[in-house]
Amino acid sequence: MSDLTPILKASDMPEEIQTRVFELSAVGLNKYEAEKDVAAFLKKELDQLYGPTWHVIVGKSFGSYVTHEQGFFVYYYIGAVAFLVFKSG
């Protein structure tokens, strides 16, 4: 994937965590081809860095309605791929 610049759609996450999520997303997209593998990689990394329980949805077409811990939600695109990342208690 050539342009890995994230386009933020919604967030209530602190900027330093959000930046790390974006960096890890780019690594995942470069490392894996399947969206499910990118999601699994990102979840594993976030669980290790910030503790459980993170949820990661990666894809080109999905709908969602989620409940999350305040301060731990971000929705963004990298290219045509959407990312929904949040933490639940």
XYZ file of N, CA, C and O in Angstrom:
356
model
N 0.862 -1.177 0.000
C 0.000 0.000 0.000
C 0.901 1.230 0.000
O 1.824 1.328 0.787
N 0.626 2.168 -0.889
C 1.539 3.298 -1.045
C 1.280 4.429 -0.058
O 2.162 4.819 0.690
N 0.076 4.987 -0.040
C -0.211 6.105 0.861
C -0.829 5.579 2.153
O -1.954 5.102 2.154
N -0.081 5.688 3.234
C -0.551 5.179 4.525
C -0.974 6.309 5.457
O -0.982 6.143 6.670
N -1.346 7.449 4.884
C -1.788 8.586 5.683
C -3.206 8.328 6.194
O -4.130 8.135 5.399
N -3.394 8.323 7.511
C -4.743 8.084 8.050
C -5.633 9.317 7.889
O -5.169 10.453 8.032
N -6.888 9.072 7.581
C -7.907 10.115 7.508
C -8.858 9.888 8.678
O -9.642 8.940 8.679
N -8.774 10.744 9.676
C -9.558 10.595 10.899
C -11.017 10.968 10.657
O -11.320 12.013 10.086
N -11.921 10.107 11.103
C -13.362 10.361 10.997
C -13.974 10.687 12.356
O -14.821 11.560 12.447
N -13.572 9.989 13.400
C -14.102 10.244 14.751
C -13.125 9.685 15.773
O -12.523 8.640 15.551
N -12.992 10.414 16.897
C -12.084 9.938 17.931
C -12.384 10.613 19.255
O -12.791 11.771 19.298
N -12.168 9.879 20.339
C -12.133 10.488 21.670
C -10.908 9.947 22.411
O -10.874 9.866 23.620
N -9.886 9.609 21.629
C -8.674 8.989 22.137
C -7.584 10.050 22.319
O -7.468 10.955 21.486
N -6.783 9.942 23.378
C -5.659 10.877 23.526
C -4.734 10.811 22.305
O -4.526 9.735 21.731
N -4.183 11.939 21.930
C -3.405 12.029 20.698
C -2.214 11.076 20.665
O -1.910 10.491 19.622
N -1.544 10.879 21.806
C -0.371 10.004 21.795
C -0.748 8.549 21.523
O -0.039 7.833 20.806
N -1.883 8.092 22.052
C -2.346 6.728 21.778
C -2.816 6.635 20.331
O -2.516 5.675 19.620
N -3.557 7.647 19.894
C -4.058 7.671 18.524
C -2.900 7.599 17.519
O -2.959 6.838 16.548
N -1.843 8.345 17.759
C -0.674 8.319 16.878
C -0.065 6.924 16.828
O 0.299 6.423 15.763
N 0.020 6.266 17.977
C 0.561 4.901 18.021
C -0.339 3.928 17.271
O 0.149 3.034 16.563
N -1.655 4.091 17.385
C -2.602 3.243 16.648
C -2.392 3.419 15.146
O -2.343 2.440 14.395
N -2.229 4.661 14.698
C -1.998 4.927 13.273
C -0.695 4.273 12.801
O -0.639 3.675 11.730
N 0.365 4.393 13.601
C 1.662 3.802 13.247
C 1.554 2.281 13.131
O 2.045 1.674 12.170
N 0.903 1.661 14.107
C 0.740 0.212 14.089
C -0.142 -0.244 12.929
O 0.100 -1.311 12.346
N -1.123 0.551 12.572
C -1.993 0.218 11.434
C -1.182 0.171 10.146
O -1.356 -0.733 9.317
N -0.298 1.145 9.968
C 0.554 1.178 8.777
C 1.467 -0.043 8.734
O 1.643 -0.665 7.684
N 2.031 -0.420 9.889
C 2.878 -1.614 9.961
C 2.057 -2.842 9.560
O 2.504 -3.676 8.757
N 0.861 -2.959 10.110
C -0.001 -4.098 9.802
C -0.364 -4.184 8.329
O -0.354 -5.267 7.739
N -0.660 -3.042 7.717
C -1.008 -3.041 6.291
C 0.186 -3.433 5.421
O 0.006 -4.064 4.375
N 1.380 -3.064 5.829
C 2.582 -3.445 5.077
C 2.955 -4.903 5.279
O 3.514 -5.537 4.400
N 2.611 -5.438 6.444
C 3.018 -6.790 6.815
C 2.046 -7.865 6.328
O 2.462 -8.980 6.020
N 0.755 -7.542 6.279
C -0.272 -8.527 5.959
C -1.133 -8.070 4.793
O -1.336 -6.879 4.596
N -1.678 -9.038 4.071
C -2.581 -8.718 2.964
C -4.043 -8.825 3.386
O -4.857 -8.011 2.983
N -4.360 -9.819 4.190
C -5.750 -10.042 4.603
C -6.138 -9.059 5.711
O -5.379 -8.851 6.667
N -7.311 -8.459 5.564
C -7.793 -7.495 6.558
C -7.896 -8.122 7.946
O -7.589 -7.478 8.946
N -8.303 -9.392 8.015
C -8.433 -10.056 9.322
C -7.073 -10.180 10.007
O -6.974 -10.095 11.227
N -6.017 -10.361 9.224
C -4.673 -10.461 9.795
C -4.171 -9.105 10.284
O -3.494 -9.017 11.308
N -4.520 -8.041 9.568
C -4.181 -6.679 10.011
C -4.884 -6.402 11.338
O -4.280 -5.894 12.283
N -6.166 -6.752 11.421
C -6.941 -6.535 12.646
C -6.359 -7.332 13.814
O -6.220 -6.803 14.924
N -5.999 -8.596 13.581
C -5.442 -9.440 14.642
C -4.107 -8.874 15.131
O -3.846 -8.830 16.341
N -3.265 -8.432 14.206
C -1.978 -7.836 14.564
C -2.181 -6.593 15.428
O -1.559 -6.445 16.483
N -3.079 -5.706 14.995
C -3.310 -4.454 15.713
C -3.881 -4.720 17.107
O -3.446 -4.119 18.098
N -4.830 -5.641 17.223
C -5.409 -5.972 18.529
C -4.349 -6.506 19.476
O -4.265 -6.092 20.630
N -3.516 -7.437 18.989
C -2.468 -8.020 19.825
C -1.508 -6.947 20.335
O -1.161 -6.916 21.521
N -1.089 -6.058 19.459
C -0.158 -4.995 19.839
C -0.781 -4.052 20.873
O -0.135 -3.676 21.856
N -2.034 -3.668 20.667
C -2.696 -2.746 21.595
C -2.951 -3.394 22.953
O -2.805 -2.740 23.988
N -3.324 -4.671 22.950
C -3.502 -5.390 24.214
C -2.192 -5.405 25.006
O -2.195 -5.234 26.231
N -1.068 -5.605 24.321
C 0.233 -5.626 24.990
C 0.632 -4.244 25.496
O 1.153 -4.113 26.606
N 0.395 -3.215 24.687
C 0.817 -1.859 25.051
C -0.057 -1.213 26.121
O 0.446 -0.553 27.032
N -1.382 -1.372 25.983
C -2.328 -0.616 26.817
C -3.251 -1.496 27.647
O -4.189 -0.995 28.258
N -3.020 -2.791 27.667
C -3.857 -3.701 28.436
C -5.112 -4.088 27.679
O -5.512 -3.410 26.731
N -5.732 -5.208 28.072
C -6.944 -5.659 27.396
C -8.120 -4.764 27.757
O -8.033 -4.029 28.734
N -9.155 -4.751 27.079
C -9.584 -5.568 25.974
C -9.872 -4.668 24.777
O -10.844 -3.920 24.786
N -9.029 -4.757 23.752
C -9.176 -3.957 22.533
C -9.950 -4.743 21.485
O -9.869 -5.968 21.414
N -10.690 -4.011 20.680
C -11.442 -4.583 19.561
C -11.036 -3.817 18.312
O -10.959 -2.579 18.343
N -10.775 -4.553 17.236
C -10.318 -3.936 15.998
C -11.118 -4.515 14.839
O -11.173 -5.731 14.658
N -11.716 -3.623 14.053
C -12.462 -4.020 12.864
C -11.798 -3.318 11.687
O -11.606 -2.095 11.712
N -11.422 -4.086 10.678
C -10.739 -3.556 9.508
C -11.472 -4.052 8.274
O -11.730 -5.250 8.147
N -11.835 -3.144 7.366
C -12.507 -3.583 6.153
C -12.954 -2.438 5.285
O -12.826 -1.268 5.640
N -13.506 -2.814 4.149
C -13.958 -1.817 3.187
C -15.461 -1.560 3.278
O -15.940 -0.577 2.758
N -16.184 -2.447 3.969
C -17.625 -2.267 4.074
C -18.131 -2.971 5.334
O -18.143 -4.196 5.401
N -18.504 -2.186 6.319
C -19.094 -2.762 7.523
C -19.909 -1.691 8.236
O -19.700 -0.497 8.051
N -20.827 -2.136 9.046
C -21.589 -1.245 9.902
C -21.331 -1.649 11.344
O -20.954 -2.783 11.624
N -21.520 -0.708 12.255
C -21.282 -1.055 13.647
C -22.006 -0.103 14.581
O -22.373 1.012 14.204
N -22.190 -0.574 15.782
C -22.678 0.232 16.892
C -22.009 -0.354 18.117
O -22.219 -1.522 18.438
N -21.162 0.423 18.766
C -20.351 -0.133 19.845
C -20.429 0.719 21.103
O -20.709 1.910 21.052
N -20.167 0.076 22.221
C -19.990 0.751 23.502
C -18.529 0.589 23.874
O -17.978 -0.505 23.765
N -17.898 1.685 24.306
C -16.466 1.647 24.567
C -16.129 2.444 25.822
O -16.932 3.249 26.296
N -14.936 2.207 26.341
C -14.441 3.005 27.457
C -14.197 4.423 26.955
O -13.657 4.613 25.868
N -14.587 5.396 27.755
C -14.364 6.780 27.371
C -12.868 7.020 27.188
O -12.048 6.603 27.997
N -12.514 7.681 26.086
C -11.125 7.970 25.796
C -10.411 6.890 25.002
O -9.206 6.982 24.781
N -11.134 5.871 24.566
C -10.497 4.749 23.858
C -11.292 4.343 22.624
O -11.689 3.191 22.469
N -11.525 5.292 21.719
C -12.260 5.019 20.486
C -11.655 5.834 19.356
O -11.385 7.025 19.527
N -11.446 5.195 18.208
C -11.012 5.919 17.022
C -11.538 5.202 15.771
O -11.577 3.968 15.718
N -11.981 6.006 14.809
C -12.486 5.508 13.526
C -11.781 6.306 12.444
O -11.804 7.537 12.467
N -11.141 5.613 11.513
C -10.348 6.295 10.500
C -10.195 5.416 9.260
O -10.524 4.228 9.283
N -9.724 6.035 8.193
C -9.432 5.340 6.951
C -7.950 5.453 6.647
O -7.338 6.486 6.914
N -7.401 4.414 6.053
C -6.108 4.476 5.388
C -6.379 3.952 3.988
O -6.706 2.777 3.811
N -6.316 4.855 3.018
C -6.741 4.494 1.668
C -8.217 4.165 1.686
O -9.022 4.890 2.276
N -8.580 3.042 1.077
C -9.989 2.620 1.025
C -10.369 1.732 2.196
O -11.507 1.285 2.306
N -9.435 1.483 3.100
C -9.663 0.556 4.207
C -10.049 1.339 5.468
O -9.338 2.237 5.902
N -11.193 0.967 6.051
C -11.662 1.607 7.282
C -11.170 0.822 8.492
O -11.056 -0.416 8.443
N -10.885 1.558 9.572
C -10.458 0.966 10.842
C -11.364 1.484 11.946
O -11.553 2.699 12.075
N -11.898 0.581 12.729
C -12.649 0.929 13.929
C -11.916 0.250 15.081
O -11.796 -0.974 15.123
N -11.377 1.065 15.999
C -10.548 0.555 17.086
C -11.095 1.131 18.389
O -11.253 2.342 18.521
N -11.383 0.245 19.344
C -11.898 0.702 20.626
C -11.574 -0.288 21.719
O -11.277 -1.449 21.467
N -11.628 0.203 22.931
C -11.354 -0.635 24.099
C -12.632 -0.742 24.921
O -13.348 0.249 25.092
N -12.893 -1.940 25.427
C -14.050 -2.122 26.314
C -13.570 -2.692 27.628
O -12.524 -3.317 27.709
N -14.331 -2.425 28.655
C -13.959 -2.876 29.997
C -14.242 -4.307 30.154
O -13.752 -5.170 30.648
